[in-house]
Coordinates of C-alpha atoms in Angstrom, one line a residue:
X1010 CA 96.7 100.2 12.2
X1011 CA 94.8 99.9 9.3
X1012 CA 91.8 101.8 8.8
X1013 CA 89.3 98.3 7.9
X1014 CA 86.6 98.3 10.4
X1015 CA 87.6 95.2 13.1
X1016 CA 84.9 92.5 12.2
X1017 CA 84.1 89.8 14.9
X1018 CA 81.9 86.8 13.6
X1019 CA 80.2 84.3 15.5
X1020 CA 79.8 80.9 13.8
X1021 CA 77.0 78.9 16.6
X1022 CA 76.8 75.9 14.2
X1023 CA 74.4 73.7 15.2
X1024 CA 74.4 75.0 18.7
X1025 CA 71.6 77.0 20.0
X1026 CA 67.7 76.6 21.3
X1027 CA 65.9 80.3 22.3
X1028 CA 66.4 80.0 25.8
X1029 CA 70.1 79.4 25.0
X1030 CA 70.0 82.8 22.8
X1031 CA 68.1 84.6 25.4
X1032 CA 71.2 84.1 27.3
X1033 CA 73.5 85.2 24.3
X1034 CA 71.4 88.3 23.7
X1035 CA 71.9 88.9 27.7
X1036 CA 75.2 89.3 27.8
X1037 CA 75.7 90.8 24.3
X1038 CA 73.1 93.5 25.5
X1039 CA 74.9 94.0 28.9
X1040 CA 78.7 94.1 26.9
X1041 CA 80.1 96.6 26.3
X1042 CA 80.6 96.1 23.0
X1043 CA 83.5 97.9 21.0
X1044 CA 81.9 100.5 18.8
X1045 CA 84.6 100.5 15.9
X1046 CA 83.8 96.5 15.5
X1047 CA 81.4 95.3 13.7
X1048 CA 79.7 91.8 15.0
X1049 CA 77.5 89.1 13.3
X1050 CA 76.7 86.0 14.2
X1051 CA 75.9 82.9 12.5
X1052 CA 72.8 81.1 13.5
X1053 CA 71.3 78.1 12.9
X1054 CA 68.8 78.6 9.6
X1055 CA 65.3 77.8 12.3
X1056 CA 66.4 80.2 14.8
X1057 CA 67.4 83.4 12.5
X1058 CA 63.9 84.6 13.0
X1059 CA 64.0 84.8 16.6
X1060 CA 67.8 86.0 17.0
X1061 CA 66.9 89.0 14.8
X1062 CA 63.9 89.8 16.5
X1063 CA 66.2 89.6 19.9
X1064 CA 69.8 90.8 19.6
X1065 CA 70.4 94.4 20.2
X1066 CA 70.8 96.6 16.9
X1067 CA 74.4 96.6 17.0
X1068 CA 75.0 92.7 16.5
X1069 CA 73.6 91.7 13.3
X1070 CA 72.6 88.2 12.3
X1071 CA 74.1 85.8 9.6
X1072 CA 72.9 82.1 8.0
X1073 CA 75.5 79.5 8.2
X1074 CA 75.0 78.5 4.2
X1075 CA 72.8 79.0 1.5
X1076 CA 72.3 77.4 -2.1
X1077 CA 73.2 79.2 -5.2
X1078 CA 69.7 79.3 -6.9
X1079 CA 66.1 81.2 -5.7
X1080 CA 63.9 78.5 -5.2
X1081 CA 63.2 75.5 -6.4
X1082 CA 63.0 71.1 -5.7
X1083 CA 66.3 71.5 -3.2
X1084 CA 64.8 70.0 -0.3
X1085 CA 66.8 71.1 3.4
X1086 CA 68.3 74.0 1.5
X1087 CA 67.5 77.9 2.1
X1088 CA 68.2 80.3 -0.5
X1089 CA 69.7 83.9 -0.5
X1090 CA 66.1 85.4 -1.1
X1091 CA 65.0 83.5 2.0
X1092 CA 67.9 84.8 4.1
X1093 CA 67.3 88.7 3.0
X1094 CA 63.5 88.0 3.6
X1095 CA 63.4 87.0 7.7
X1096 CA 65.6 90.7 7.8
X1097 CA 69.2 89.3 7.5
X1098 CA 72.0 90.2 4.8
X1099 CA 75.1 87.9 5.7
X1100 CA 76.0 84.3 4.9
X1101 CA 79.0 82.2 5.9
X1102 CA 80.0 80.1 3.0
X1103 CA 82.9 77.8 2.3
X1104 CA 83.3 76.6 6.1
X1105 CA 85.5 74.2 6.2
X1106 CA 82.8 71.5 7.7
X1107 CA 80.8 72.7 4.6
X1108 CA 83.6 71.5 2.6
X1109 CA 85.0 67.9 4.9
X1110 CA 81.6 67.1 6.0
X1111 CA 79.1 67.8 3.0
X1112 CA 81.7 67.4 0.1
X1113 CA 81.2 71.3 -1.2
X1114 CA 84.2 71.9 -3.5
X1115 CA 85.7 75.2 -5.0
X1116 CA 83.5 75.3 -7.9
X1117 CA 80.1 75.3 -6.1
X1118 CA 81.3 77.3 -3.1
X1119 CA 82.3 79.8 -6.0
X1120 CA 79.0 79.8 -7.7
X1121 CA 77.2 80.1 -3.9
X1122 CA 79.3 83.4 -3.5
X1123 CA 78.2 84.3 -6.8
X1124 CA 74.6 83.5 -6.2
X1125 CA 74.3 85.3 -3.1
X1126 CA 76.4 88.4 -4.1
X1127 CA 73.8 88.7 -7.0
X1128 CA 71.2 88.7 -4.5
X1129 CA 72.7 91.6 -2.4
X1130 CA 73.8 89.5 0.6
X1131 CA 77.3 90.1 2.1
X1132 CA 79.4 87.0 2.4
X1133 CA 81.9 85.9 4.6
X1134 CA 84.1 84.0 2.6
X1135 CA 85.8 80.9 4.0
X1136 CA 89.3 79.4 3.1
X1137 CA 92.2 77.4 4.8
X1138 CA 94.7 74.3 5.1
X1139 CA 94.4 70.5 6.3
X1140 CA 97.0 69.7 9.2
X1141 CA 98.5 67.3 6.2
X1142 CA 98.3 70.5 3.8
X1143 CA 100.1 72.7 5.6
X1144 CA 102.8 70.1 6.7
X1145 CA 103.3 69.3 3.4
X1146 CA 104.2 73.3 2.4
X1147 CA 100.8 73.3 0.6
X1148 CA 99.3 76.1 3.0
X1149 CA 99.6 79.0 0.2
X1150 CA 98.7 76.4 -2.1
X1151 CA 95.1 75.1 -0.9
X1152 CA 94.2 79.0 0.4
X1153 CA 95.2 80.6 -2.6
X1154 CA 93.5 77.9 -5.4
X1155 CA 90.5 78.5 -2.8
X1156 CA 90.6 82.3 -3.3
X1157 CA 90.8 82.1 -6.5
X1158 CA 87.7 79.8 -7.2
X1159 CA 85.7 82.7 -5.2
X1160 CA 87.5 85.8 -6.1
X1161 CA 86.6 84.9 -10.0
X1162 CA 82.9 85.0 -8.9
X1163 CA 82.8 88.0 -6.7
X1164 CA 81.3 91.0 -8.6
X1165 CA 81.3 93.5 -5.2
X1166 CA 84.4 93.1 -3.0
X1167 CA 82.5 95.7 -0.7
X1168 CA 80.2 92.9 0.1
X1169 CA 83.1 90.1 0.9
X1170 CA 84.7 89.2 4.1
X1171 CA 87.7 86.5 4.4
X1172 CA 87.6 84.2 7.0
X1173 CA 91.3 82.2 6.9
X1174 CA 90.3 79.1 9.0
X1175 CA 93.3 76.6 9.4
X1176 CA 91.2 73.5 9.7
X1177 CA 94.2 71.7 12.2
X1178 CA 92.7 74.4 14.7
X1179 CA 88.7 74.4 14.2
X1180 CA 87.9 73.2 17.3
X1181 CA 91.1 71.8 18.4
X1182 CA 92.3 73.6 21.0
X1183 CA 95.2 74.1 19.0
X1184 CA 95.6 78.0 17.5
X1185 CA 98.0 79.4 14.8
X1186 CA 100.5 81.6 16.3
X1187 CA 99.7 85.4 15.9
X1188 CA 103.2 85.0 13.7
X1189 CA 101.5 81.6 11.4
X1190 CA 98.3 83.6 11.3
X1191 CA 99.9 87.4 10.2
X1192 CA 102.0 85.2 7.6
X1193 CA 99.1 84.0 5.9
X1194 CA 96.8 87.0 5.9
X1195 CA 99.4 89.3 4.7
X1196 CA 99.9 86.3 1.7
X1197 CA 96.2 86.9 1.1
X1198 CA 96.8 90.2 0.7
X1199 CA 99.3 90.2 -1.4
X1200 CA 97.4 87.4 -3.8
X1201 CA 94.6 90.4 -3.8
X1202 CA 96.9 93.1 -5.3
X1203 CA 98.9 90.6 -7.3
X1204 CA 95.3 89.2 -8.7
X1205 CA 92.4 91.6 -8.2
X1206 CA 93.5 95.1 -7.5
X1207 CA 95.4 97.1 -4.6
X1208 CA 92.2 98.8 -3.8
X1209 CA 90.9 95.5 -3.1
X1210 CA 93.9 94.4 -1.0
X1211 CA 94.0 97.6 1.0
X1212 CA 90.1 97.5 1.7
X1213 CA 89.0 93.8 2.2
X1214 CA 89.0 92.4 5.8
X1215 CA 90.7 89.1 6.3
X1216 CA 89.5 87.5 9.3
X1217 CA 91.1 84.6 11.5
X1218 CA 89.3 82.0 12.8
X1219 CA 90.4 78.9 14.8
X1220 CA 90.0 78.1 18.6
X1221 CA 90.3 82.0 18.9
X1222 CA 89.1 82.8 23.0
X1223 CA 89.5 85.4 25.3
X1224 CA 93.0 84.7 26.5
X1225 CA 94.8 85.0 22.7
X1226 CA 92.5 87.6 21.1
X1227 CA 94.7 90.6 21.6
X1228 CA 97.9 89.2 20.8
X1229 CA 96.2 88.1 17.7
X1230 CA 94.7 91.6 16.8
X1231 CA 97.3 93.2 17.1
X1232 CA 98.7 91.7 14.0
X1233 CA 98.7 94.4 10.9
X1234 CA 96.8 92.2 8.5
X1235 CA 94.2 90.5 11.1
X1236 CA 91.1 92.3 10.7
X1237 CA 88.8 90.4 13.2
X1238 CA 88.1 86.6 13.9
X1239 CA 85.5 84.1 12.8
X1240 CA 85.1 82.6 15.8
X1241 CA 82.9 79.2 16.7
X1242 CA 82.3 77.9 20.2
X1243 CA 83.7 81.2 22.2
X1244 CA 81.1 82.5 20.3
X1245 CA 78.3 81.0 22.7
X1246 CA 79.8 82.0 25.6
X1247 CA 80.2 85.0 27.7
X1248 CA 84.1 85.6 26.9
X1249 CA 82.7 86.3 23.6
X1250 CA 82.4 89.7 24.5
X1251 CA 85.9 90.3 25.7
X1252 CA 87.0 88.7 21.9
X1253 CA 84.6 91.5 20.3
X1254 CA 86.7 94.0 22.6
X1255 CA 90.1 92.7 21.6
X1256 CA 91.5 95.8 20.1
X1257 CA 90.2 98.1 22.8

């Protein structure tokens, strides 16, 4: 076992309305939680407010995106300054919806990283395969040219979490193998020590994200280079808190 602190994330999308995180915060606060992980969950931009204001201390709260400038005529956007300023310090960027749905490519993902970094957010940092893409042998392909666009913008790797997301199994139902999954984090790892440094390899967490629930957690954590899970609608309910517990 590695000594990287487990990291659960919760990604809520654009799931949520305060009675429905007064009933997140109740069973978060009855857990227990796992004291050696650390938790943070994504939340819709309008709610972060209130989440912060209600979790308990241990479970800190994320934004789902932000742009890569201050302020400015980017109407719909929030910015890094706005996210530190309602009391949060993470961002998810690079989700995969982020990049089918809204057309964000490498480049701009890259300079969001870079942005927020600068700003002294920490970033959960998202990359992973098409079905097509990975049955086309392209899986180290895609992750690693996505890497590479964010690892040449990050200027503290004590700040960066990696989320591998294998879109074929975002909301699918369908999950990687604990086998597929530990064959592409320990890749990962390798492209870190091969490309940035060992130190960097040995001491960034890689996450795994993809239809992850209560009933394949532990199997998956018990994989040497799985660090935690990004996890999206498990993250709204109840089992939730057996996910944050998976190494326990």
């Amino acid at each position: 076992m590695s000594d990287r602190k487990f990291f659960v994330g919760g990604n809520w999308k654009m799931n949520g309305s305060k009675s429905s995180i007064d009933g997140i915060v109740k069973f978060l606060s009855t857990g227990p939680l796992d004291p050696n992980t650390e938790v943070v969950l994504g939340c819709p931009a309008i709610y972060m407010d209130y989440a912060i204001s209600k979790m308990p201390k241990n479970v800190k709260i994320a934004a789902q995106n932000c742009y890569k400038v201050p302020s400015g005529a980017f109407t719909g956007e929030i910015s890094p300054v706005m996210i530190k300023d309602v009391g949060s310090e993470w961002v998810i960027l690079g989700h995969s919806e982020r990049r089918a749905i809204f057309k964000e490519d490498d480049a701009l993902i890259a300079e969001k990283t870079a942005h927020a970094l600068a700003e002294g957010l920490k970033v959960i940092a998202c990359v992973g395969e098409l079905l097509e893409e990975r049955e086309a042998g392209k899986t180290q392909e895609v992750v690693f040219r996505q890497t590479k666009a964010i690892a040449d913008k990050v200027s503290d790797w004590s700040r960066v979490v990696i989320a591998y997301e294998p879109v074929w199994a975002i909301g699918t139902g369908k999950t990687a193998s604990p086998e597929q999954a530990q064959e592409v984090h320990e890749q990962l790892r390798k492209w870190l020590a091969d490309n940035v440094s060992a130190d960097v390899a040995k001491s960034t967490r890689i996450l795994y994200g993809g239809s992850v629930t209560s009933t394949n957690c532990k199997e998956l954590a018990k994989k040497p280079d799985v660090d935690g899970f990004l996890v999206g609608g498990a993250s709204l309910k109840p089992e939730f808190v057996q996910i944050i517990n998976a190494r326990q």
